[in-house]
Amino acid sequence: MNVLTVCLGNICRSPLAEGILAAKAKDANLKWYVDSAGTSGWHDGEKADRRSREIAKERGLDIEYQRSRKFIAEDFEKFDLILVMDSSNYQNVIKLARSDGDIDKVKILLNYSFPGQNRAVPDPYFEGEFSYVYDLIDAACDKVLEIENIDKF
Ligand code: 4NP
């Protein structure tokens, strides 16, 4: 299964989600390909925010290899599941959808841990709550593995 995590800048939240989900899938011996992107393209080519890289390192996760890129319509072809961090990401992603099938692939990440609540992973870029954000994403990714790994792919 191919999974794409998406936020606004692709430097704070979605890089953490990519790294966390890829590590959990690997630990579970699943052949998942995990990538991330941002709806803005503002930080194209940049590494993840230093604070995301630091909290990842503290938790034993290496995300130094990641580079920011913009979400594009072709991502709907490559990915089976697109996990967005908030409802604004959701709107921006589905603007590029070409079919109902594309739209069905897009899910708000925290709906896995808080079903039906459309809760956002808060943007830590200005507030700096990286540890809290890491924990929220980590718990939701456990649920993603549980729910999406019911031998669908
Ligand atoms: P992210 O956070 O969407 O979690 O990567 C942000 C990163 C950069 C900006 C906003 C949010 N920015 O305004 O540049």
Tab-separated table of C-alpha atoms and ligand atoms in Angstrom:
chain	number	residue	atom	x	y	z
A	1	MET	CA	0.000	0.000	0.000
A	2	ASN	CA	1.226	3.522	-0.818
A	3	VAL	CA	0.450	6.186	1.783
A	4	LEU	CA	1.005	9.940	1.522
A	5	THR	CA	0.879	12.238	4.555
A	6	VAL	CA	0.025	15.867	3.825
A	7	CYS	CA	0.163	19.191	5.699
A	8	LEU	CA	0.606	22.833	4.670
A	9	GLY	CA	4.377	23.283	4.580
A	10	ASN	CA	5.589	19.664	4.551
A	11	ILE	CA	8.225	20.651	7.090
A	12	CYS	CA	6.570	20.136	10.521
A	13	ARG	CA	3.637	17.700	10.788
A	14	SER	CA	3.579	15.522	7.662
A	15	PRO	CA	7.325	14.727	7.819
A	16	LEU	CA	6.756	13.394	11.347
A	17	ALA	CA	3.705	11.437	10.176
A	18	GLU	CA	5.698	10.015	7.246
A	19	GLY	CA	8.580	8.925	9.464
A	20	ILE	CA	6.397	7.515	12.234
A	21	LEU	CA	4.104	5.583	9.880
A	22	ALA	CA	6.983	4.219	7.785
A	23	ALA	CA	8.754	2.993	10.942
A	24	LYS	CA	5.616	1.339	12.317
A	25	ALA	CA	4.849	-0.339	8.974
A	26	LYS	CA	8.428	-1.616	8.765
A	27	ASP	CA	8.242	-2.955	12.346
A	28	ALA	CA	5.029	-4.779	11.381
A	29	ASN	CA	6.776	-6.291	8.315
A	30	LEU	CA	4.374	-4.496	5.990
A	31	LYS	CA	5.486	-3.469	2.522
A	32	TRP	CA	4.103	0.043	2.723
A	33	TYR	CA	5.611	2.905	0.763
A	34	VAL	CA	5.170	6.130	2.752
A	35	ASP	CA	5.870	9.654	1.486
A	36	SER	CA	4.756	13.176	2.448
A	37	ALA	CA	3.902	16.464	0.731
A	38	GLY	CA	2.627	19.970	1.475
A	39	THR	CA	-0.232	21.807	-0.163
A	40	SER	CA	1.678	25.119	-0.306
A	41	GLY	CA	5.050	24.334	-1.903
A	42	TRP	CA	6.493	27.189	0.223
A	43	HIS	CA	9.392	25.081	1.478
A	44	ASP	CA	10.149	22.998	-1.623
A	45	GLY	CA	13.473	21.173	-1.359
A	46	GLU	CA	13.999	22.023	2.322
A	47	LYS	CA	14.676	19.552	5.099
A	48	ALA	CA	12.021	19.159	7.775
A	49	ASP	CA	11.907	21.966	10.371
A	50	ARG	CA	14.772	21.640	12.861
A	51	ARG	CA	12.284	21.196	15.714
A	52	SER	CA	10.598	18.247	13.948
A	53	ARG	CA	13.985	16.669	13.239
A	54	GLU	CA	14.975	17.145	16.877
A	55	ILE	CA	11.841	15.639	18.409
A	56	ALA	CA	12.083	12.736	15.948
A	57	LYS	CA	15.697	12.124	16.943
A	58	GLU	CA	14.749	12.258	20.630
A	59	ARG	CA	12.198	9.517	19.973
A	60	GLY	CA	14.663	7.402	17.973
A	61	LEU	CA	13.415	8.329	14.507
A	62	ASP	CA	15.612	9.653	11.690
A	63	ILE	CA	13.849	12.031	9.277
A	64	GLU	CA	16.997	13.828	8.060
A	65	TYR	CA	16.599	12.290	4.578
A	66	GLN	CA	13.266	13.997	3.906
A	67	ARG	CA	12.854	16.985	1.571
A	68	SER	CA	9.732	19.115	1.293
A	69	ARG	CA	7.669	18.970	-1.886
A	70	LYS	CA	4.297	20.193	-3.077
A	71	PHE	CA	1.242	17.938	-3.347
A	72	ILE	CA	0.270	17.417	-7.012
A	73	ALA	CA	-2.802	15.891	-8.709
A	74	GLU	CA	-0.672	12.938	-9.944
A	75	ASP	CA	-0.298	11.900	-6.289
A	76	PHE	CA	-3.862	10.576	-6.535
A	77	GLU	CA	-2.572	7.989	-9.036
A	78	LYS	CA	0.409	6.875	-6.994
A	79	PHE	CA	-1.147	6.722	-3.516
A	80	ASP	CA	-3.907	4.524	-2.087
A	81	LEU	CA	-4.367	6.563	1.073
A	82	ILE	CA	-3.781	10.291	1.649
A	83	LEU	CA	-3.667	11.341	5.304
A	84	VAL	CA	-4.152	15.059	5.949
A	85	MET	CA	-3.435	16.900	9.208
A	86	ASP	CA	-6.379	19.333	9.240
A	87	SER	CA	-9.525	20.342	7.389
A	88	SER	CA	-7.755	23.110	5.496
A	89	ASN	CA	-5.303	20.522	4.101
A	90	TYR	CA	-8.364	18.402	3.263
A	91	GLN	CA	-9.976	21.198	1.252
A	92	ASN	CA	-6.738	22.025	-0.561
A	93	VAL	CA	-6.112	18.382	-1.485
A	94	ILE	CA	-9.614	17.615	-2.716
A	95	LYS	CA	-9.544	20.738	-4.909
A	96	LEU	CA	-7.156	18.735	-7.105
A	97	ALA	CA	-9.262	15.541	-7.107
A	98	ARG	CA	-10.483	14.343	-10.505
A	99	SER	CA	-13.019	11.762	-9.319
A	100	ASP	CA	-15.004	10.535	-6.320
A	101	GLY	CA	-12.419	7.759	-6.100
A	102	ASP	CA	-9.708	10.369	-5.568
A	103	ILE	CA	-11.748	12.052	-2.815
A	104	ASP	CA	-12.339	8.711	-1.077
A	105	LYS	CA	-8.584	8.292	-0.647
A	106	VAL	CA	-8.294	11.435	1.503
A	107	LYS	CA	-8.708	11.006	5.269
A	108	ILE	CA	-8.155	13.304	8.224
A	109	LEU	CA	-5.422	11.561	10.250
A	110	LEU	CA	-6.908	12.089	13.721
A	111	ASN	CA	-10.208	10.505	12.655
A	112	TYR	CA	-8.340	7.210	13.142
A	113	SER	CA	-7.822	7.960	16.844
A	114	PHE	CA	-10.885	10.222	17.377
A	115	PRO	CA	-13.458	8.814	14.924
A	116	GLY	CA	-15.815	11.284	13.303
A	117	GLN	CA	-14.456	14.335	15.140
A	118	ASN	CA	-12.440	15.889	12.284
A	119	ARG	CA	-9.851	16.987	14.828
A	120	ALA	CA	-6.749	18.761	13.572
A	121	VAL	CA	-3.137	18.011	14.329
A	122	PRO	CA	-2.362	21.571	15.498
A	123	ASP	CA	0.173	23.399	13.379
A	124	PRO	CA	3.266	23.653	15.622
A	125	TYR	CA	5.141	26.048	13.293
A	126	PHE	CA	4.321	29.107	15.403
A	127	GLU	CA	3.301	27.544	18.737
A	128	GLY	CA	6.148	25.069	18.913
A	129	GLU	CA	4.288	22.167	20.563
A	130	PHE	CA	6.314	19.517	18.770
A	131	SER	CA	6.275	16.905	21.545
A	132	TYR	CA	2.468	17.062	21.833
A	133	VAL	CA	2.132	16.905	18.041
A	134	TYR	CA	4.449	13.901	17.904
A	135	ASP	CA	2.328	12.042	20.475
A	136	LEU	CA	-0.931	12.822	18.648
A	137	ILE	CA	0.476	11.589	15.335
A	138	ASP	CA	2.076	8.530	16.927
A	139	ALA	CA	-1.196	7.344	18.497
A	140	ALA	CA	-3.151	7.958	15.288
A	141	CYS	CA	-0.583	6.009	13.230
A	142	ASP	CA	-1.060	2.960	15.481
A	143	LYS	CA	-4.729	3.078	14.525
A	144	VAL	CA	-3.973	3.592	10.832
A	145	LEU	CA	-1.970	0.366	10.834
A	146	GLU	CA	-4.681	-1.474	12.730
A	147	ILE	CA	-7.541	-0.284	10.518
A	148	GLU	CA	-5.885	-0.189	7.081
A	149	ASN	CA	-4.037	-3.466	7.468
A	150	ILE	CA	-7.176	-5.592	7.360
A	151	ASP	CA	-5.752	-7.466	4.331
A	152	LYS	CA	-6.976	-4.913	1.809
A	153	PHE	CA	-3.883	-4.732	-0.333
B	1	4NP	P1	3.401	22.243	8.546
B	1	4NP	O1	3.711	23.621	9.305
B	1	4NP	O2	2.221	22.501	7.647
B	1	4NP	O3	3.093	21.284	9.642
B	1	4NP	O4	4.666	21.884	7.770
B	1	4NP	C1	3.929	24.833	8.670
B	1	4NP	C2	5.146	25.078	8.107
B	1	4NP	C3	5.396	26.307	7.524
B	1	4NP	C4	4.418	27.275	7.500
B	1	4NP	C5	3.173	27.016	8.057
B	1	4NP	C6	2.939	25.794	8.626
B	1	4NP	N1	4.689	28.542	6.917
B	1	4NP	O5	3.857	29.466	7.088
B	1	4NP	O6	5.727	28.706	6.272
